[in-house]
Amino acid sequence: MGELAVHVAHLRRIFKVPEREAGLRESVRSLFHRRYREVRAVDGISFDIEPGEVVGFLGPNGAGKTTTLKMLSGLLHPTDGEVRVLGETPARRRREYLRRMSLVMGNRNQLQWDIPAADSFELNRAIYQVPWPEFRRTRDELVELLDLGDLVTKPVRNLSLGERMKVELAAALLHRPAVLFLDEPTLGLDITMQKRIRTFIAEYNVRHSASVLLTSHYMADVEALCQRVIIIDRGRILFDGDLATLATSLAAYKELDVTLAGSGADLSGYGEVRSRDGDRVTLRVPKAQTPLVTARLLADHTVLDLTVEDPPIEDVIELLFAAARPPA
Amino acid sequence: MRTLRLIALHLRVVAMYEMQYRVNFFLQLFQSLLATGTGLVVLALVYGQVDELNGWSRPELLVVLGVFTVLGGLVQAVIKPNVVQFMEEVADGTLDYVLAKPVDAQLLVSIRAVRFWQAVDILVGAIVMSVGAAQLRPGPGLLAVLGFLAALGFAAVIVYCFLLLLATTAFWFVRVDTFVESFDGIYQAGRWPVGIYPSWLRIGLTAVVPVGFAVTVPAQALTGQLSWPTLAGAAALAGTLAIVTRVCWRLGLRHYSGASS
């Protein structure tokens, strides 16, 4: 113990991407003379993850999330910087390391299409050299936790997207990895299935105290699972810390939800009106003025209900990106 | 040991899958017999005109046809399906999952896909080979059979390495299916002993695309025409190709950048 699950320092990955203008002429020219552009997919990021921690990795498309996950799981060699996972250098792809981690990508399957998942599970058992009794125990536990039932005996091609994700997760966890990298595990799933997967990940984390690094486009995933988030944009870390403090420390305003007795009153003098639904009005007010505005509202109107809240986390993150990117 | 277990396990899974498609067995048997039948008719036509072809008698050429069919069966049943699947995975990024497994990636990439019923070719080829060998006077001795088995092993390694080497270029160029497809055409040249071709083609079929060499050497061994230096040459070629393939594979992995998310 005491060893960090993940240690990343000044990590950088640069891709060389061929570049050409549109059109046939340019295509022909690029056959002989290629121009390359350097893309800094990951540009000097540093962070640590403790054993048993669940961390959300957020950022827009192309921010460098997947590239980072791939470097952590040893698929990509970093251009520069240091990566240690469970004390190992992933890019060396030592078997001892690969046996203790798992990578799940929501948009790609690892299970073979034509055969039932149960057969793929057995192949994984052999590949990860899991002893039979342990394999059976883990498999039965996963079947129960994910409510797989007879899904494992059907050919994978006959499963729905959500069912497939569940068996994919089971396949990825049969060897009980100590570190789990999840890239958009709930992509394209309906709300119920998203919840189910979320509950499962939380349960797995608690039962086996595995470290989890999760990327997702769904804020709900992150809010439900992660205390800590790392927000990344254009290969750089914008924020690393507690999800709750992100909202309180970064948002320069609060949202006031006011329900008035008589409808129709114009509240634009108190703050920015974000939405109006009958008698219920949502106001955005600078944080420092919140006590004053609240007092004035209560004095001037018959207020039936009033709540003061931090803005939704999506809005805060949007603010963060807006601040990081200079206006075009 | 672990390698053998993994191979056996993959074979079992593939077999279970392919058993569902029994009709493929009959289709493949038909196709294999048709191809071999055509080969036999051509041989009959040639030997209706002449008694020997550049020093090769009819039974000897039967052996060549047999080796050609066996090796072709191995390519179609095991080597090509795996190589094709590997190239597809480089293109669509699913190779990531292979690389994330705690097992040698080259091994895993080489044993996953098997066209079970294509193995019928191996059986048919073996029969043609035995018929040819039985007509040889004098028949092959124990040493010849051992030399043949060794040469056949080297031939399999040579063809496997050559195809995988072609496929490994996918790490740099991504779309390389045409290279591998064109191999089928070139492989047809192995139907005849490499010695009957003009020297420039002979060199090509030995050194550049070593299929002629791979088919001819085992046949020479069985028909008693093999010199030990040639067998040693085959061994050296197999060994060298294996090393070169391994080195290129490792370089390729370093270069692999995955399909983007």
Tab-separated table of N, CA and C in Angstrom, chain A residues 146-236:
chain	number	residue	atom	x	y	z
A	146	LEU	N	-24.690	-7.663	-12.664
A	146	LEU	CA	-25.115	-6.996	-13.901
A	146	LEU	C	-26.424	-7.563	-14.427
A	147	ASP	N	-26.958	-8.539	-13.685
A	147	ASP	CA	-28.223	-9.131	-14.079
A	147	ASP	C	-28.145	-9.685	-15.509
A	148	LEU	N	-27.124	-10.486	-15.750
A	148	LEU	CA	-26.882	-10.950	-17.118
A	148	LEU	C	-27.774	-12.129	-17.513
A	149	GLY	N	-28.070	-12.999	-16.537
A	149	GLY	CA	-28.941	-14.138	-16.828
A	149	GLY	C	-28.454	-14.930	-18.028
A	150	ASP	N	-29.353	-15.148	-18.998
A	150	ASP	CA	-28.955	-15.987	-20.136
A	150	ASP	C	-28.356	-15.173	-21.287
A	151	LEU	N	-28.062	-13.874	-21.022
A	151	LEU	CA	-27.439	-13.061	-22.086
A	151	LEU	C	-26.104	-13.655	-22.515
A	152	VAL	N	-25.415	-14.308	-21.560
A	152	VAL	CA	-24.070	-14.799	-21.869
A	152	VAL	C	-24.082	-16.000	-22.798
A	153	THR	N	-25.244	-16.622	-22.953
A	153	THR	CA	-25.260	-17.804	-23.819
A	153	THR	C	-25.761	-17.490	-25.228
A	154	LYS	N	-26.155	-16.234	-25.450
A	154	LYS	CA	-26.581	-15.854	-26.806
A	154	LYS	C	-25.390	-15.302	-27.578
A	155	PRO	N	-25.365	-15.514	-28.903
A	155	PRO	CA	-24.304	-14.873	-29.683
A	155	PRO	C	-24.365	-13.353	-29.486
A	156	VAL	N	-23.205	-12.738	-29.348
A	156	VAL	CA	-23.143	-11.311	-29.025
A	156	VAL	C	-23.896	-10.466	-30.058
A	157	ARG	N	-23.886	-10.926	-31.319
A	157	ARG	CA	-24.544	-10.122	-32.366
A	157	ARG	C	-26.050	-9.994	-32.137
A	158	ASN	N	-26.620	-10.911	-31.344
A	158	ASN	CA	-28.071	-10.858	-31.107
A	158	ASN	C	-28.457	-10.001	-29.913
A	159	LEU	N	-27.484	-9.364	-29.258
A	159	LEU	CA	-27.786	-8.561	-28.075
A	159	LEU	C	-28.048	-7.110	-28.453
A	160	SER	N	-28.821	-6.424	-27.610
A	160	SER	CA	-29.040	-4.992	-27.831
A	160	SER	C	-27.797	-4.230	-27.368
A	161	LEU	N	-27.725	-2.959	-27.710
A	161	LEU	CA	-26.556	-2.149	-27.371
A	161	LEU	C	-26.270	-2.176	-25.866
A	162	GLY	N	-27.331	-1.982	-25.077
A	162	GLY	CA	-27.164	-1.963	-23.626
A	162	GLY	C	-26.735	-3.313	-23.078
A	163	GLU	N	-27.360	-4.375	-23.603
A	163	GLU	CA	-26.994	-5.722	-23.158
A	163	GLU	C	-25.545	-6.025	-23.495
A	164	ARG	N	-25.141	-5.544	-24.680
A	164	ARG	CA	-23.770	-5.797	-25.115
A	164	ARG	C	-22.787	-5.104	-24.180
A	165	MET	N	-23.139	-3.859	-23.788
A	165	MET	CA	-22.241	-3.128	-22.892
A	165	MET	C	-22.097	-3.869	-21.568
A	166	LYS	N	-23.188	-4.458	-21.104
A	166	LYS	CA	-23.115	-5.181	-19.835
A	166	LYS	C	-22.177	-6.395	-19.946
A	167	VAL	N	-22.299	-7.154	-21.020
A	167	VAL	CA	-21.399	-8.316	-21.134
A	167	VAL	C	-19.964	-7.873	-21.416
A	168	GLU	N	-19.811	-6.747	-22.130
A	168	GLU	CA	-18.459	-6.217	-22.350
A	168	GLU	C	-17.792	-5.896	-21.016
A	169	LEU	N	-18.561	-5.231	-20.143
A	169	LEU	CA	-18.029	-4.884	-18.821
A	169	LEU	C	-17.646	-6.142	-18.048
A	170	ALA	N	-18.533	-7.131	-18.099
A	170	ALA	CA	-18.244	-8.373	-17.387
A	170	ALA	C	-16.946	-8.987	-17.914
A	171	ALA	N	-16.800	-9.014	-19.253
A	171	ALA	CA	-15.596	-9.607	-19.844
A	171	ALA	C	-14.347	-8.863	-19.392
A	172	ALA	N	-14.476	-7.547	-19.232
A	172	ALA	CA	-13.318	-6.728	-18.885
A	172	ALA	C	-12.941	-6.875	-17.412
A	173	LEU	N	-13.857	-7.419	-16.606
A	173	LEU	CA	-13.604	-7.460	-15.154
A	173	LEU	C	-13.365	-8.867	-14.618
A	174	LEU	N	-13.379	-9.851	-15.516
A	174	LEU	CA	-13.231	-11.242	-15.069
A	174	LEU	C	-11.921	-11.488	-14.333
A	175	HIS	N	-10.891	-10.723	-14.665
A	175	HIS	CA	-9.597	-10.936	-14.007
A	175	HIS	C	-9.417	-9.989	-12.828
A	176	ARG	N	-10.515	-9.338	-12.407
A	176	ARG	CA	-10.495	-8.438	-11.263
A	176	ARG	C	-9.366	-7.413	-11.326
A	177	PRO	N	-9.415	-6.536	-12.292
A	177	PRO	CA	-8.339	-5.538	-12.419
A	177	PRO	C	-8.327	-4.581	-11.231
A	178	ALA	N	-7.123	-4.132	-10.883
A	178	ALA	CA	-6.983	-3.167	-9.787
A	178	ALA	C	-7.192	-1.747	-10.297
A	179	VAL	N	-7.011	-1.576	-11.605
A	179	VAL	CA	-7.227	-0.266	-12.213
A	179	VAL	C	-8.130	-0.442	-13.425
A	180	LEU	N	-9.092	0.455	-13.537
A	180	LEU	CA	-10.085	0.323	-14.597
A	180	LEU	C	-10.147	1.635	-15.372
A	181	PHE	N	-9.943	1.562	-16.681
A	181	PHE	CA	-10.060	2.752	-17.521
A	181	PHE	C	-11.334	2.620	-18.356
A	182	LEU	N	-12.264	3.509	-18.130
A	182	LEU	CA	-13.553	3.421	-18.835
A	182	LEU	C	-13.702	4.624	-19.756
A	183	ASP	N	-13.774	4.354	-21.048
A	183	ASP	CA	-13.909	5.442	-22.003
A	183	ASP	C	-15.347	5.454	-22.511
A	184	GLU	N	-16.137	6.398	-22.046
A	184	GLU	CA	-17.538	6.517	-22.451
A	184	GLU	C	-18.300	5.203	-22.298
A	185	PRO	N	-18.346	4.652	-21.095
A	185	PRO	CA	-18.991	3.336	-20.964
A	185	PRO	C	-20.498	3.377	-21.171
A	186	THR	N	-21.107	4.551	-21.088
A	186	THR	CA	-22.570	4.599	-21.216
A	186	THR	C	-23.008	5.206	-22.543
A	187	LEU	N	-22.081	5.310	-23.479
A	187	LEU	CA	-22.360	5.957	-24.758
A	187	LEU	C	-23.539	5.298	-25.472
A	188	GLY	N	-24.526	6.111	-25.786
A	188	GLY	CA	-25.654	5.620	-26.590
A	188	GLY	C	-26.666	4.783	-25.830
A	189	LEU	N	-26.501	4.644	-24.514
A	189	LEU	CA	-27.447	3.803	-23.767
A	189	LEU	C	-28.627	4.631	-23.266
A	190	ASP	N	-29.776	3.961	-23.035
A	190	ASP	CA	-30.910	4.707	-22.497
A	190	ASP	C	-30.704	4.964	-21.002
A	191	ILE	N	-31.548	5.866	-20.461
A	191	ILE	CA	-31.343	6.333	-19.089
A	191	ILE	C	-31.294	5.184	-18.079
A	192	THR	N	-32.202	4.227	-18.215
A	192	THR	CA	-32.252	3.118	-17.261
A	192	THR	C	-30.954	2.324	-17.303
A	193	MET	N	-30.501	2.053	-18.524
A	193	MET	CA	-29.288	1.265	-18.665
A	193	MET	C	-28.078	2.049	-18.160
A	194	GLN	N	-28.063	3.363	-18.425
A	194	GLN	CA	-26.979	4.198	-17.898
A	194	GLN	C	-26.898	4.078	-16.389
A	195	LYS	N	-28.066	4.156	-15.743
A	195	LYS	CA	-28.122	4.078	-14.282
A	195	LYS	C	-27.583	2.744	-13.794
A	196	ARG	N	-28.023	1.710	-14.483
A	196	ARG	CA	-27.640	0.343	-14.134
A	196	ARG	C	-26.107	0.202	-14.183
A	197	ILE	N	-25.522	0.693	-15.268
A	197	ILE	CA	-24.066	0.589	-15.446
A	197	ILE	C	-23.358	1.392	-14.348
A	198	ARG	N	-23.897	2.597	-14.082
A	198	ARG	CA	-23.336	3.463	-13.045
A	198	ARG	C	-23.313	2.764	-11.686
A	199	THR	N	-24.489	2.226	-11.320
A	199	THR	CA	-24.589	1.537	-10.028
A	199	THR	C	-23.566	0.415	-9.961
A	200	PHE	N	-23.436	-0.283	-11.079
A	200	PHE	CA	-22.518	-1.399	-11.101
A	200	PHE	C	-21.072	-0.947	-10.889
A	201	ILE	N	-20.684	0.129	-11.590
A	201	ILE	CA	-19.301	0.607	-11.458
A	201	ILE	C	-19.027	1.015	-10.012
A	202	ALA	N	-19.995	1.708	-9.410
A	202	ALA	CA	-19.831	2.117	-8.016
A	202	ALA	C	-19.682	0.895	-7.115
A	203	GLU	N	-20.517	-0.098	-7.354
A	203	GLU	CA	-20.490	-1.328	-6.556
A	203	GLU	C	-19.147	-2.052	-6.715
A	204	TYR	N	-18.666	-2.127	-7.955
A	204	TYR	CA	-17.391	-2.803	-8.213
A	204	TYR	C	-16.257	-2.093	-7.484
A	205	ASN	N	-16.292	-0.775	-7.548
A	205	ASN	CA	-15.269	0.040	-6.894
A	205	ASN	C	-15.247	-0.223	-5.390
A	206	VAL	N	-16.431	-0.303	-4.785
A	206	VAL	CA	-16.499	-0.513	-3.336
A	206	VAL	C	-16.045	-1.924	-2.981
A	207	ARG	N	-16.544	-2.908	-3.721
A	207	ARG	CA	-16.227	-4.304	-3.393
A	207	ARG	C	-14.759	-4.635	-3.528
A	208	HIS	N	-14.138	-4.126	-4.603
A	208	HIS	CA	-12.766	-4.548	-4.876
A	208	HIS	C	-11.765	-3.418	-4.715
A	209	SER	N	-12.198	-2.307	-4.175
A	209	SER	CA	-11.408	-1.073	-4.053
A	209	SER	C	-10.490	-0.843	-5.246
A	210	ALA	N	-11.079	-0.960	-6.433
A	210	ALA	CA	-10.340	-0.695	-7.661
A	210	ALA	C	-10.330	0.807	-7.937
A	211	SER	N	-9.252	1.284	-8.534
A	211	SER	CA	-9.217	2.682	-8.968
A	211	SER	C	-9.900	2.765	-10.329
A	212	VAL	N	-10.663	3.819	-10.523
A	212	VAL	CA	-11.396	3.956	-11.785
A	212	VAL	C	-11.144	5.340	-12.366
A	213	LEU	N	-10.772	5.388	-13.625
A	213	LEU	CA	-10.703	6.661	-14.335
A	213	LEU	C	-11.735	6.581	-15.455
A	214	LEU	N	-12.679	7.514	-15.424
A	214	LEU	CA	-13.844	7.380	-16.292
A	214	LEU	C	-14.013	8.625	-17.149
A	215	THR	N	-14.184	8.454	-18.450
A	215	THR	CA	-14.552	9.613	-19.259
A	215	THR	C	-16.015	9.445	-19.645
A	216	SER	N	-16.704	10.546	-19.724
A	216	SER	CA	-18.103	10.456	-20.146
A	216	SER	C	-18.572	11.807	-20.642
A	217	HIS	N	-19.532	11.749	-21.544
A	217	HIS	CA	-20.164	12.980	-21.980
A	217	HIS	C	-21.369	13.299	-21.116
A	218	TYR	N	-21.787	12.271	-20.343
A	218	TYR	CA	-22.986	12.455	-19.536
A	218	TYR	C	-22.592	12.934	-18.144
A	219	MET	N	-22.971	14.160	-17.833
A	219	MET	CA	-22.645	14.737	-16.542
A	219	MET	C	-23.185	13.867	-15.414
A	220	ALA	N	-24.341	13.235	-15.661
A	220	ALA	CA	-24.965	12.414	-14.624
A	220	ALA	C	-24.037	11.280	-14.192
A	221	ASP	N	-23.317	10.695	-15.163
A	221	ASP	CA	-22.365	9.633	-14.833
A	221	ASP	C	-21.359	10.141	-13.835
A	222	VAL	N	-20.807	11.309	-14.163
A	222	VAL	CA	-19.722	11.854	-13.357
A	222	VAL	C	-20.231	12.277	-11.985
A	223	GLU	N	-21.399	12.921	-11.961
A	223	GLU	CA	-21.933	13.366	-10.670
A	223	GLU	C	-22.254	12.187	-9.761
A	224	ALA	N	-22.728	11.094	-10.371
A	224	ALA	CA	-23.102	9.940	-9.553
A	224	ALA	C	-21.883	9.180	-9.043
A	225	LEU	N	-20.810	9.181	-9.819
A	225	LEU	CA	-19.707	8.273	-9.495
A	225	LEU	C	-18.475	8.946	-8.902
A	226	CYS	N	-18.213	10.191	-9.321
A	226	CYS	CA	-16.902	10.738	-9.022
A	226	CYS	C	-16.995	11.914	-8.060
A	227	GLN	N	-16.179	11.846	-7.013
A	227	GLN	CA	-16.033	13.016	-6.153
A	227	GLN	C	-15.099	14.012	-6.811
A	228	ARG	N	-14.104	13.428	-7.479
A	228	ARG	CA	-13.085	14.283	-8.051
A	228	ARG	C	-13.181	14.267	-9.573
A	229	VAL	N	-12.991	15.427	-10.186
A	229	VAL	CA	-12.966	15.481	-11.647
A	229	VAL	C	-11.687	16.149	-12.137
A	230	ILE	N	-11.261	15.700	-13.302
A	230	ILE	CA	-10.168	16.385	-13.988
A	230	ILE	C	-10.757	16.884	-15.292
A	231	ILE	N	-10.669	18.191	-15.493
A	231	ILE	CA	-11.239	18.751	-16.719
A	231	ILE	C	-10.112	19.132	-17.653
A	232	ILE	N	-10.220	18.656	-18.878
A	232	ILE	CA	-9.122	18.829	-19.819
A	232	ILE	C	-9.671	19.430	-21.102
A	233	ASP	N	-8.909	20.330	-21.676
A	233	ASP	CA	-9.300	20.923	-22.950
A	233	ASP	C	-8.048	21.181	-23.760
A	234	ARG	N	-8.073	20.788	-25.017
A	234	ARG	CA	-6.929	20.947	-25.911
A	234	ARG	C	-5.630	20.459	-25.272
A	235	GLY	N	-5.730	19.313	-24.630
A	235	GLY	CA	-4.532	18.668	-24.105
A	235	GLY	C	-4.004	19.231	-22.800
A	236	ARG	N	-4.711	20.206	-22.225
A	236	ARG	CA	-4.241	20.787	-20.967
A	236	ARG	C	-5.295	20.656	-19.878
